[in-house]
């Protein structure tokens, strides 16, 4: 809980006026315990999961011809009932698994230095921490994901996530409860190593979740701002991982592609892309030839 209950106390304690963001945070958190604030992460996860995949779901259900050209696996359509079944499973997992996990992990996060007090971190501090968290998550997730593609890991745990051979946004966290626990380690490892403000922790959790939803969306839009991020995975890249399914020993990366490239686990994808480009070039050649006749 914040040591300040009023704006005057905060100004006196900090020795300066509060920023607009700090005033909002004071109004929101002044009378809430640290545990209460930390528990809000589960609520934000459920909220983001309920809203972020909706645009992709509307596009999928509308079967728009304009948007169809951006779909990675054009031959597979996902029904509303399948989407809703997926949604119910994930919400249940968040409530039954993620919620209690957040509860029992609170003392550890408090111990390492996750804090709620004023002042709020600067934009530079938040940005630098988020970049480090993404890098830590990506590298750790890569190896745990490869482990889940071992014979035992896939048959006992990871098979559920691959029920969607053509992924959708709602299927990003659709997985066995054990996989949620295992792949939750990379997500929270960064904040445990480099403690941050609770606002940064919430922002990190939301961004990672939105990124996973985007990667599983099944739609590759050329105007997406993620195209500007170096080595970003993107929907098409991860879609291949689901397309190959159980046999997949390729494209394990969650955020950046460099691990796949360094350790050679993108060879199948690169071969697939080269073959696809040759087919497209061949079709384009004959289209031009027939056009000239």
PDB file of C-alpha atoms in Angstrom:
ATOM      1  CA  UNK A   1       0.000   0.000   0.000  1.00  0.00           C
ATOM      2  CA  UNK A   2       1.214   3.478  -0.844  1.00  0.00           C
ATOM      3  CA  UNK A   3       2.552   5.514   2.102  1.00  0.00           C
ATOM      4  CA  UNK A   4       0.508   8.455   0.811  1.00  0.00           C
ATOM      5  CA  UNK A   5      -3.248   8.651   1.138  1.00  0.00           C
ATOM      6  CA  UNK A   6      -3.765  12.142  -0.263  1.00  0.00           C
ATOM      7  CA  UNK A   7      -2.272  14.305  -2.986  1.00  0.00           C
ATOM      8  CA  UNK A   8      -0.874  16.710  -0.400  1.00  0.00           C
ATOM      9  CA  UNK A   9       0.936  13.907   1.417  1.00  0.00           C
ATOM     10  CA  UNK A  10       2.418  12.654  -1.858  1.00  0.00           C
ATOM     11  CA  UNK A  11       3.619  16.112  -2.895  1.00  0.00           C
ATOM     12  CA  UNK A  12       5.185  16.632   0.517  1.00  0.00           C
ATOM     13  CA  UNK A  13       6.773  13.168   0.500  1.00  0.00           C
ATOM     14  CA  UNK A  14       8.244  13.463  -3.005  1.00  0.00           C
ATOM     15  CA  UNK A  15       9.181  17.116  -2.674  1.00  0.00           C
ATOM     16  CA  UNK A  16       7.593  17.990  -6.016  1.00  0.00           C
ATOM     17  CA  UNK A  17       4.289  18.072  -7.847  1.00  0.00           C
ATOM     18  CA  UNK A  18       2.984  14.797  -9.220  1.00  0.00           C
ATOM     19  CA  UNK A  19       2.715  14.132 -12.933  1.00  0.00           C
ATOM     20  CA  UNK A  20      -0.705  13.428 -14.426  1.00  0.00           C
ATOM     21  CA  UNK A  21       0.092   9.705 -14.541  1.00  0.00           C
ATOM     22  CA  UNK A  22       1.176   9.717 -10.908  1.00  0.00           C
ATOM     23  CA  UNK A  23      -2.038  11.473  -9.859  1.00  0.00           C
ATOM     24  CA  UNK A  24      -4.061   8.794 -11.619  1.00  0.00           C
ATOM     25  CA  UNK A  25      -2.010   6.055  -9.985  1.00  0.00           C
ATOM     26  CA  UNK A  26      -2.444   7.674  -6.554  1.00  0.00           C
ATOM     27  CA  UNK A  27      -6.232   7.873  -7.021  1.00  0.00           C
ATOM     28  CA  UNK A  28      -6.353   4.264  -8.143  1.00  0.00           C
ATOM     29  CA  UNK A  29      -3.996   2.628  -5.661  1.00  0.00           C
ATOM     30  CA  UNK A  30      -3.873   4.746  -2.488  1.00  0.00           C
ATOM     31  CA  UNK A  31      -6.339   2.586  -0.557  1.00  0.00           C
ATOM     32  CA  UNK A  32      -5.490  -0.769  -2.119  1.00  0.00           C
ATOM     33  CA  UNK A  33      -3.016  -3.230  -0.641  1.00  0.00           C
ATOM     34  CA  UNK A  34      -0.033  -4.437  -2.668  1.00  0.00           C
ATOM     35  CA  UNK A  35      -1.607  -7.884  -2.811  1.00  0.00           C
ATOM     36  CA  UNK A  36      -4.833  -6.404  -4.170  1.00  0.00           C
ATOM     37  CA  UNK A  37      -2.952  -4.518  -6.878  1.00  0.00           C
ATOM     38  CA  UNK A  38      -0.919  -7.585  -7.807  1.00  0.00           C
ATOM     39  CA  UNK A  39      -4.071  -9.691  -8.036  1.00  0.00           C
ATOM     40  CA  UNK A  40      -5.397  -7.362 -10.741  1.00  0.00           C
ATOM     41  CA  UNK A  41      -3.010  -9.002 -13.221  1.00  0.00           C
ATOM     42  CA  UNK A  42      -5.377 -11.960 -13.604  1.00  0.00           C
ATOM     43  CA  UNK A  43      -8.286  -9.585 -14.258  1.00  0.00           C
ATOM     44  CA  UNK A  44      -6.298  -7.700 -16.915  1.00  0.00           C
ATOM     45  CA  UNK A  45      -5.323 -10.994 -18.554  1.00  0.00           C
ATOM     46  CA  UNK A  46      -8.959 -12.073 -18.817  1.00  0.00           C
ATOM     47  CA  UNK A  47      -9.970  -8.638 -20.122  1.00  0.00           C
ATOM     48  CA  UNK A  48      -7.241  -8.489 -22.771  1.00  0.00           C
ATOM     49  CA  UNK A  49      -7.889 -12.086 -23.815  1.00  0.00           C
ATOM     50  CA  UNK A  50     -11.593 -11.317 -24.211  1.00  0.00           C
ATOM     51  CA  UNK A  51     -11.046  -8.202 -26.338  1.00  0.00           C
ATOM     52  CA  UNK A  52      -7.769  -8.445 -28.296  1.00  0.00           C
ATOM     53  CA  UNK A  53      -8.705 -11.470 -30.468  1.00  0.00           C
ATOM     54  CA  UNK A  54     -12.134 -10.058 -31.407  1.00  0.00           C
ATOM     55  CA  UNK A  55     -11.039  -8.196 -34.594  1.00  0.00           C
ATOM     56  CA  UNK A  56      -9.438 -11.381 -35.937  1.00  0.00           C
ATOM     57  CA  UNK A  57     -12.530 -13.394 -34.960  1.00  0.00           C
ATOM     58  CA  UNK A  58     -14.855 -10.958 -36.760  1.00  0.00           C
ATOM     59  CA  UNK A  59     -12.689 -11.139 -39.882  1.00  0.00           C
ATOM     60  CA  UNK A  60     -12.640 -14.932 -39.766  1.00  0.00           C
ATOM     61  CA  UNK A  61     -16.399 -15.268 -39.254  1.00  0.00           C
ATOM     62  CA  UNK A  62     -17.277 -12.649 -41.872  1.00  0.00           C
ATOM     63  CA  UNK A  63     -15.443 -14.672 -44.548  1.00  0.00           C
ATOM     64  CA  UNK A  64     -14.651 -11.421 -46.316  1.00  0.00           C
ATOM     65  CA  UNK A  65     -13.034 -11.920 -49.727  1.00  0.00           C
ATOM     66  CA  UNK A  66     -11.038  -8.732 -49.226  1.00  0.00           C
ATOM     67  CA  UNK A  67      -9.501 -10.013 -45.981  1.00  0.00           C
ATOM     68  CA  UNK A  68      -9.172 -13.618 -47.179  1.00  0.00           C
ATOM     69  CA  UNK A  69      -6.026 -12.783 -49.147  1.00  0.00           C
ATOM     70  CA  UNK A  70      -4.275 -11.946 -45.859  1.00  0.00           C
ATOM     71  CA  UNK A  71      -5.152 -15.274 -44.234  1.00  0.00           C
ATOM     72  CA  UNK A  72      -2.165 -17.604 -43.991  1.00  0.00           C
ATOM     73  CA  UNK A  73      -4.043 -20.908 -44.277  1.00  0.00           C
ATOM     74  CA  UNK A  74      -6.869 -19.995 -46.604  1.00  0.00           C
ATOM     75  CA  UNK A  75      -8.447 -23.453 -46.823  1.00  0.00           C
ATOM     76  CA  UNK A  76      -9.199 -23.784 -43.108  1.00  0.00           C
ATOM     77  CA  UNK A  77     -12.142 -21.935 -41.550  1.00  0.00           C
ATOM     78  CA  UNK A  78     -12.814 -21.767 -37.816  1.00  0.00           C
ATOM     79  CA  UNK A  79     -16.436 -21.798 -36.680  1.00  0.00           C
ATOM     80  CA  UNK A  80     -17.954 -19.677 -33.931  1.00  0.00           C
ATOM     81  CA  UNK A  81     -18.579 -22.781 -31.823  1.00  0.00           C
ATOM     82  CA  UNK A  82     -14.903 -23.758 -31.986  1.00  0.00           C
ATOM     83  CA  UNK A  83     -13.877 -20.223 -31.040  1.00  0.00           C
ATOM     84  CA  UNK A  84     -16.290 -20.152 -28.103  1.00  0.00           C
ATOM     85  CA  UNK A  85     -15.164 -23.580 -26.911  1.00  0.00           C
ATOM     86  CA  UNK A  86     -11.571 -22.338 -27.015  1.00  0.00           C
ATOM     87  CA  UNK A  87     -12.509 -19.124 -25.179  1.00  0.00           C
ATOM     88  CA  UNK A  88     -14.289 -20.989 -22.368  1.00  0.00           C
ATOM     89  CA  UNK A  89     -11.342 -23.331 -21.871  1.00  0.00           C
ATOM     90  CA  UNK A  90      -8.824 -20.494 -21.618  1.00  0.00           C
ATOM     91  CA  UNK A  91     -10.946 -18.404 -19.224  1.00  0.00           C
ATOM     92  CA  UNK A  92     -11.385 -21.478 -17.031  1.00  0.00           C
ATOM     93  CA  UNK A  93      -7.602 -22.018 -17.072  1.00  0.00           C
ATOM     94  CA  UNK A  94      -6.963 -18.382 -16.139  1.00  0.00           C
ATOM     95  CA  UNK A  95      -9.342 -18.633 -13.178  1.00  0.00           C
ATOM     96  CA  UNK A  96      -8.378 -22.109 -11.954  1.00  0.00           C
ATOM     97  CA  UNK A  97      -4.617 -22.102 -12.714  1.00  0.00           C
ATOM     98  CA  UNK A  98      -3.280 -18.592 -13.380  1.00  0.00           C
ATOM     99  CA  UNK A  99      -5.251 -16.865 -10.621  1.00  0.00           C
ATOM    100  CA  UNK A 100      -4.072 -19.172  -7.813  1.00  0.00           C
ATOM    101  CA  UNK A 101      -0.538 -19.122  -9.264  1.00  0.00           C
ATOM    102  CA  UNK A 102      -0.486 -15.333  -9.041  1.00  0.00           C
ATOM    103  CA  UNK A 103      -1.718 -15.566  -5.466  1.00  0.00           C
ATOM    104  CA  UNK A 104       0.990 -17.950  -4.258  1.00  0.00           C
ATOM    105  CA  UNK A 105       3.727 -16.113  -6.199  1.00  0.00           C
ATOM    106  CA  UNK A 106       2.984 -12.735  -4.592  1.00  0.00           C
ATOM    107  CA  UNK A 107       5.453 -13.177  -1.663  1.00  0.00           C
ATOM    108  CA  UNK A 108       8.254 -14.007  -4.111  1.00  0.00           C
ATOM    109  CA  UNK A 109       7.586 -10.935  -6.242  1.00  0.00           C
ATOM    110  CA  UNK A 110       7.346  -8.787  -3.134  1.00  0.00           C
ATOM    111  CA  UNK A 111      10.632 -10.226  -1.872  1.00  0.00           C
ATOM    112  CA  UNK A 112      12.580  -9.527  -5.073  1.00  0.00           C
ATOM    113  CA  UNK A 113      11.404  -5.917  -5.130  1.00  0.00           C
ATOM    114  CA  UNK A 114       8.269  -5.538  -7.256  1.00  0.00           C
ATOM    115  CA  UNK A 115       6.848  -2.304  -5.829  1.00  0.00           C
ATOM    116  CA  UNK A 116       3.752  -0.130  -6.065  1.00  0.00           C
ATOM    117  CA  UNK A 117       4.993   3.132  -4.580  1.00  0.00           C
ATOM    118  CA  UNK A 118       5.557   6.563  -6.069  1.00  0.00           C
ATOM    119  CA  UNK A 119       7.306   7.899  -8.059  1.00  0.00           C
ATOM    120  CA  UNK A 120       6.308   6.031 -11.181  1.00  0.00           C
ATOM    121  CA  UNK A 121       9.186   4.792 -13.367  1.00  0.00           C
ATOM    122  CA  UNK A 122      10.316   6.965 -16.259  1.00  0.00           C
ATOM    123  CA  UNK A 123       9.467   6.117 -19.852  1.00  0.00           C
ATOM    124  CA  UNK A 124      13.110   5.172 -20.417  1.00  0.00           C
ATOM    125  CA  UNK A 125      13.105   2.799 -17.433  1.00  0.00           C
ATOM    126  CA  UNK A 126       9.860   1.137 -18.502  1.00  0.00           C
ATOM    127  CA  UNK A 127      10.994   0.779 -22.133  1.00  0.00           C
ATOM    128  CA  UNK A 128      14.409  -0.652 -21.272  1.00  0.00           C
ATOM    129  CA  UNK A 129      12.912  -3.150 -18.820  1.00  0.00           C
ATOM    130  CA  UNK A 130      10.303  -4.286 -21.347  1.00  0.00           C
ATOM    131  CA  UNK A 131      12.982  -4.884 -23.987  1.00  0.00           C
ATOM    132  CA  UNK A 132      15.023  -6.979 -21.542  1.00  0.00           C
ATOM    133  CA  UNK A 133      11.914  -8.935 -20.503  1.00  0.00           C
ATOM    134  CA  UNK A 134      11.087  -9.722 -24.131  1.00  0.00           C
ATOM    135  CA  UNK A 135      14.630 -10.959 -24.749  1.00  0.00           C
ATOM    136  CA  UNK A 136      14.686 -13.122 -21.617  1.00  0.00           C
ATOM    137  CA  UNK A 137      11.225 -14.526 -22.339  1.00  0.00           C
ATOM    138  CA  UNK A 138      12.040 -15.249 -25.963  1.00  0.00           C
ATOM    139  CA  UNK A 139      15.263 -17.153 -25.253  1.00  0.00           C
ATOM    140  CA  UNK A 140      13.867 -19.164 -22.327  1.00  0.00           C
ATOM    141  CA  UNK A 141      10.596 -19.892 -24.088  1.00  0.00           C
ATOM    142  CA  UNK A 142      12.498 -21.175 -27.126  1.00  0.00           C
ATOM    143  CA  UNK A 143      14.188 -23.970 -25.158  1.00  0.00           C
ATOM    144  CA  UNK A 144      11.120 -24.905 -23.111  1.00  0.00           C
ATOM    145  CA  UNK A 145       9.065 -24.991 -26.313  1.00  0.00           C
ATOM    146  CA  UNK A 146      11.601 -27.354 -27.875  1.00  0.00           C
ATOM    147  CA  UNK A 147      11.369 -29.518 -24.765  1.00  0.00           C
ATOM    148  CA  UNK A 148       7.589 -29.677 -25.175  1.00  0.00           C
ATOM    149  CA  UNK A 149       8.146 -31.057 -28.684  1.00  0.00           C
ATOM    150  CA  UNK A 150       9.964 -34.078 -27.331  1.00  0.00           C
ATOM    151  CA  UNK A 151       7.943 -37.300 -27.659  1.00  0.00           C
ATOM    152  CA  UNK A 152       6.837 -37.300 -24.018  1.00  0.00           C
ATOM    153  CA  UNK A 153       6.290 -33.532 -23.819  1.00  0.00           C
ATOM    154  CA  UNK A 154       4.131 -33.454 -26.920  1.00  0.00           C
ATOM    155  CA  UNK A 155       2.035 -36.548 -26.186  1.00  0.00           C
ATOM    156  CA  UNK A 156       1.379 -35.645 -22.535  1.00  0.00           C
ATOM    157  CA  UNK A 157       1.182 -31.832 -22.612  1.00  0.00           C
ATOM    158  CA  UNK A 158       1.770 -29.874 -25.817  1.00  0.00           C
ATOM    159  CA  UNK A 159      -0.648 -31.833 -28.028  1.00  0.00           C
ATOM    160  CA  UNK A 160      -3.552 -29.686 -26.814  1.00  0.00           C
ATOM    161  CA  UNK A 161      -2.097 -26.417 -28.097  1.00  0.00           C
ATOM    162  CA  UNK A 162      -1.648 -28.020 -31.527  1.00  0.00           C
ATOM    163  CA  UNK A 163      -5.305 -28.991 -31.805  1.00  0.00           C
ATOM    164  CA  UNK A 164      -5.526 -25.797 -33.861  1.00  0.00           C
ATOM    165  CA  UNK A 165      -3.448 -26.613 -36.940  1.00  0.00           C
ATOM    166  CA  UNK A 166      -4.495 -23.198 -38.258  1.00  0.00           C
ATOM    167  CA  UNK A 167      -4.170 -20.998 -35.160  1.00  0.00           C
ATOM    168  CA  UNK A 168      -6.590 -18.252 -34.156  1.00  0.00           C
ATOM    169  CA  UNK A 169      -6.148 -15.383 -31.712  1.00  0.00           C
ATOM    170  CA  UNK A 170      -8.228 -17.073 -29.016  1.00  0.00           C
ATOM    171  CA  UNK A 171      -5.968 -20.153 -29.236  1.00  0.00           C
ATOM    172  CA  UNK A 172      -2.807 -18.289 -28.173  1.00  0.00           C
ATOM    173  CA  UNK A 173      -3.108 -19.444 -24.518  1.00  0.00           C
ATOM    174  CA  UNK A 174      -5.180 -22.534 -25.339  1.00  0.00           C
ATOM    175  CA  UNK A 175      -3.072 -25.257 -23.753  1.00  0.00           C
ATOM    176  CA  UNK A 176      -2.794 -27.957 -21.115  1.00  0.00           C
ATOM    177  CA  UNK A 177      -2.658 -26.533 -17.594  1.00  0.00           C
ATOM    178  CA  UNK A 178       0.868 -27.902 -17.193  1.00  0.00           C
ATOM    179  CA  UNK A 179       2.000 -25.996 -20.287  1.00  0.00           C
ATOM    180  CA  UNK A 180       0.558 -22.785 -18.840  1.00  0.00           C
ATOM    181  CA  UNK A 181       2.742 -23.319 -15.780  1.00  0.00           C
ATOM    182  CA  UNK A 182       5.848 -24.278 -17.771  1.00  0.00           C
ATOM    183  CA  UNK A 183       5.682 -21.422 -20.276  1.00  0.00           C
ATOM    184  CA  UNK A 184       4.710 -19.023 -17.497  1.00  0.00           C
ATOM    185  CA  UNK A 185       8.299 -19.325 -16.242  1.00  0.00           C
ATOM    186  CA  UNK A 186       9.823 -17.332 -19.151  1.00  0.00           C
ATOM    187  CA  UNK A 187       7.150 -14.647 -18.776  1.00  0.00           C
ATOM    188  CA  UNK A 188       7.902 -13.941 -15.133  1.00  0.00           C
ATOM    189  CA  UNK A 189      11.624 -14.704 -15.155  1.00  0.00           C
ATOM    190  CA  UNK A 190      12.544 -11.224 -16.404  1.00  0.00           C
ATOM    191  CA  UNK A 191      10.708  -9.328 -13.630  1.00  0.00           C
ATOM    192  CA  UNK A 192      12.159 -11.718 -11.055  1.00  0.00           C
ATOM    193  CA  UNK A 193      15.706 -11.013 -12.279  1.00  0.00           C
ATOM    194  CA  UNK A 194      15.165  -7.291 -12.848  1.00  0.00           C
ATOM    195  CA  UNK A 195      12.404  -6.106 -10.487  1.00  0.00           C
ATOM    196  CA  UNK A 196      10.117  -3.339 -11.660  1.00  0.00           C
ATOM    197  CA  UNK A 197       7.102  -1.264 -10.679  1.00  0.00           C
ATOM    198  CA  UNK A 198       3.762  -3.079 -10.625  1.00  0.00           C
ATOM    199  CA  UNK A 199       2.612  -0.838 -13.500  1.00  0.00           C
ATOM    200  CA  UNK A 200       5.508  -2.096 -15.634  1.00  0.00           C
ATOM    201  CA  UNK A 201       4.696  -5.691 -14.645  1.00  0.00           C
ATOM    202  CA  UNK A 202       1.059  -5.265 -15.719  1.00  0.00           C
ATOM    203  CA  UNK A 203       2.127  -3.590 -18.953  1.00  0.00           C
ATOM    204  CA  UNK A 204       4.630  -6.373 -19.676  1.00  0.00           C
ATOM    205  CA  UNK A 205       2.042  -9.095 -19.039  1.00  0.00           C
ATOM    206  CA  UNK A 206      -0.490  -7.373 -21.305  1.00  0.00           C
ATOM    207  CA  UNK A 207       2.005  -6.735 -24.132  1.00  0.00           C
ATOM    208  CA  UNK A 208       3.273 -10.309 -24.071  1.00  0.00           C
ATOM    209  CA  UNK A 209      -0.290 -11.564 -24.195  1.00  0.00           C
ATOM    210  CA  UNK A 210      -1.245  -9.259 -27.079  1.00  0.00           C
ATOM    211  CA  UNK A 211       1.891 -10.320 -28.965  1.00  0.00           C
ATOM    212  CA  UNK A 212       0.973 -13.996 -28.565  1.00  0.00           C
ATOM    213  CA  UNK A 213      -2.572 -13.303 -29.793  1.00  0.00           C
ATOM    214  CA  UNK A 214      -1.195 -11.471 -32.827  1.00  0.00           C
ATOM    215  CA  UNK A 215       1.250 -14.284 -33.612  1.00  0.00           C
ATOM    216  CA  UNK A 216      -1.597 -16.827 -33.452  1.00  0.00           C
ATOM    217  CA  UNK A 217      -4.084 -14.671 -35.358  1.00  0.00           C
ATOM    218  CA  UNK A 218      -3.676 -16.524 -38.650  1.00  0.00           C
ATOM    219  CA  UNK A 219      -3.617 -13.254 -40.611  1.00  0.00           C
ATOM    220  CA  UNK A 220      -0.495 -11.573 -42.020  1.00  0.00           C
ATOM    221  CA  UNK A 221      -1.272  -7.913 -42.714  1.00  0.00           C
ATOM    222  CA  UNK A 222       1.398  -6.011 -44.691  1.00  0.00           C
ATOM    223  CA  UNK A 223       0.580  -2.763 -42.872  1.00  0.00           C
ATOM    224  CA  UNK A 224       1.151  -4.194 -39.386  1.00  0.00           C
ATOM    225  CA  UNK A 225       3.577  -2.019 -37.348  1.00  0.00           C
ATOM    226  CA  UNK A 226       5.258  -5.236 -36.170  1.00  0.00           C
ATOM    227  CA  UNK A 227       6.865  -5.366 -39.631  1.00  0.00           C
ATOM    228  CA  UNK A 228       9.202  -2.656 -38.343  1.00  0.00           C
ATOM    229  CA  UNK A 229      10.507  -4.856 -35.491  1.00  0.00           C
ATOM    230  CA  UNK A 230      13.760  -6.640 -36.441  1.00  0.00           C
ATOM    231  CA  UNK A 231      13.584 -10.462 -36.369  1.00  0.00           C
ATOM    232  CA  UNK A 232       9.934 -10.412 -35.277  1.00  0.00           C
ATOM    233  CA  UNK A 233       8.163 -13.782 -35.548  1.00  0.00           C
ATOM    234  CA  UNK A 234       4.768 -12.715 -36.878  1.00  0.00           C
ATOM    235  CA  UNK A 235       1.685 -14.802 -37.765  1.00  0.00           C
ATOM    236  CA  UNK A 236       3.009 -16.417 -40.972  1.00  0.00           C
ATOM    237  CA  UNK A 237       6.195 -17.618 -39.288  1.00  0.00           C
ATOM    238  CA  UNK A 238       4.411 -19.192 -36.323  1.00  0.00           C
ATOM    239  CA  UNK A 239       1.584 -20.489 -38.495  1.00  0.00           C
ATOM    240  CA  UNK A 240       4.049 -22.861 -40.160  1.00  0.00           C
ATOM    241  CA  UNK A 241       4.833 -24.348 -36.758  1.00  0.00           C
ATOM    242  CA  UNK A 242       1.152 -25.210 -36.292  1.00  0.00           C
ATOM    243  CA  UNK A 243       0.749 -26.363 -39.890  1.00  0.00           C
ATOM    244  CA  UNK A 244       3.443 -29.017 -39.489  1.00  0.00           C
ATOM    245  CA  UNK A 245       2.071 -29.938 -36.062  1.00  0.00           C
ATOM    246  CA  UNK A 246       3.487 -32.893 -34.182  1.00  0.00           C
ATOM    247  CA  UNK A 247       6.261 -33.408 -36.718  1.00  0.00           C
ATOM    248  CA  UNK A 248       7.365 -29.798 -36.291  1.00  0.00           C
ATOM    249  CA  UNK A 249      10.939 -29.300 -35.214  1.00  0.00           C
ATOM    250  CA  UNK A 250      10.919 -25.801 -36.660  1.00  0.00           C
ATOM    251  CA  UNK A 251       9.944 -22.247 -35.717  1.00  0.00           C
ATOM    252  CA  UNK A 252       9.952 -22.569 -31.918  1.00  0.00           C
ATOM    253  CA  UNK A 253      10.512 -18.849 -31.337  1.00  0.00           C
ATOM    254  CA  UNK A 254       7.849 -16.897 -29.457  1.00  0.00           C
ATOM    255  CA  UNK A 255       8.853 -13.296 -30.288  1.00  0.00           C
ATOM    256  CA  UNK A 256      12.116 -13.102 -32.277  1.00  0.00           C
ATOM    257  CA  UNK A 257      13.448 -15.485 -34.914  1.00  0.00           C
ATOM    258  CA  UNK A 258      17.166 -15.323 -34.078  1.00  0.00           C
ATOM    259  CA  UNK A 259      17.224 -18.462 -31.891  1.00  0.00           C
ATOM    260  CA  UNK A 260      15.674 -20.536 -34.667  1.00  0.00           C
ATOM    261  CA  UNK A 261      18.271 -19.163 -37.078  1.00  0.00           C
ATOM    262  CA  UNK A 262      21.246 -19.663 -34.738  1.00  0.00           C
ATOM    263  CA  UNK A 263      20.299 -23.221 -33.760  1.00  0.00           C
ATOM    264  CA  UNK A 264      19.085 -24.238 -37.209  1.00  0.00           C
ATOM    265  CA  UNK A 265      15.450 -24.866 -36.327  1.00  0.00           C
ATOM    266  CA  UNK A 266      14.115 -22.708 -39.154  1.00  0.00           C
ATOM    267  CA  UNK A 267      15.470 -24.881 -41.983  1.00  0.00           C
ATOM    268  CA  UNK A 268      12.139 -26.542 -42.659  1.00  0.00           C
ATOM    269  CA  UNK A 269      10.416 -23.175 -42.825  1.00  0.00           C
ATOM    270  CA  UNK A 270      13.037 -21.690 -45.134  1.00  0.00           C
ATOM    271  CA  UNK A 271      12.766 -24.715 -47.440  1.00  0.00           C
ATOM    272  CA  UNK A 272       8.973 -24.369 -47.374  1.00  0.00           C
ATOM    273  CA  UNK A 273       9.189 -20.650 -48.215  1.00  0.00           C
ATOM    274  CA  UNK A 274      11.642 -21.241 -51.068  1.00  0.00           C
ATOM    275  CA  UNK A 275       9.418 -23.932 -52.572  1.00  0.00           C
ATOM    276  CA  UNK A 276       6.356 -21.706 -52.213  1.00  0.00           C
ATOM    277  CA  UNK A 277       8.134 -18.750 -53.845  1.00  0.00           C
ATOM    278  CA  UNK A 278       9.141 -20.945 -56.786  1.00  0.00           C
ATOM    279  CA  UNK A 279       5.527 -22.008 -57.300  1.00  0.00           C
ATOM    280  CA  UNK A 280       4.362 -18.387 -57.132  1.00  0.00           C
ATOM    281  CA  UNK A 281       7.057 -17.296 -59.586  1.00  0.00           C
ATOM    282  CA  UNK A 282       6.129 -20.140 -61.953  1.00  0.00           C
ATOM    283  CA  UNK A 283       2.439 -19.267 -61.828  1.00  0.00           C
ATOM    284  CA  UNK A 284       3.231 -15.588 -62.371  1.00  0.00           C
ATOM    285  CA  UNK A 285       5.415 -16.426 -65.380  1.00  0.00           C
ATOM    286  CA  UNK A 286       2.681 -18.435 -67.103  1.00  0.00           C
ATOM    287  CA  UNK A 287       0.106 -15.789 -66.267  1.00  0.00           C
ATOM    288  CA  UNK A 288       2.208 -13.218 -68.131  1.00  0.00           C
ATOM    289  CA  UNK A 289       2.748 -15.591 -71.045  1.00  0.00           C
ATOM    290  CA  UNK A 290      -0.957 -16.289 -71.437  1.00  0.00           C
ATOM    291  CA  UNK A 291      -1.714 -12.597 -71.113  1.00  0.00           C
ATOM    292  CA  UNK A 292       0.520 -11.827 -74.133  1.00  0.00           C
ATOM    293  CA  UNK A 293      -1.210 -14.381 -76.345  1.00  0.00           C
TER     294      UNK A 293
END
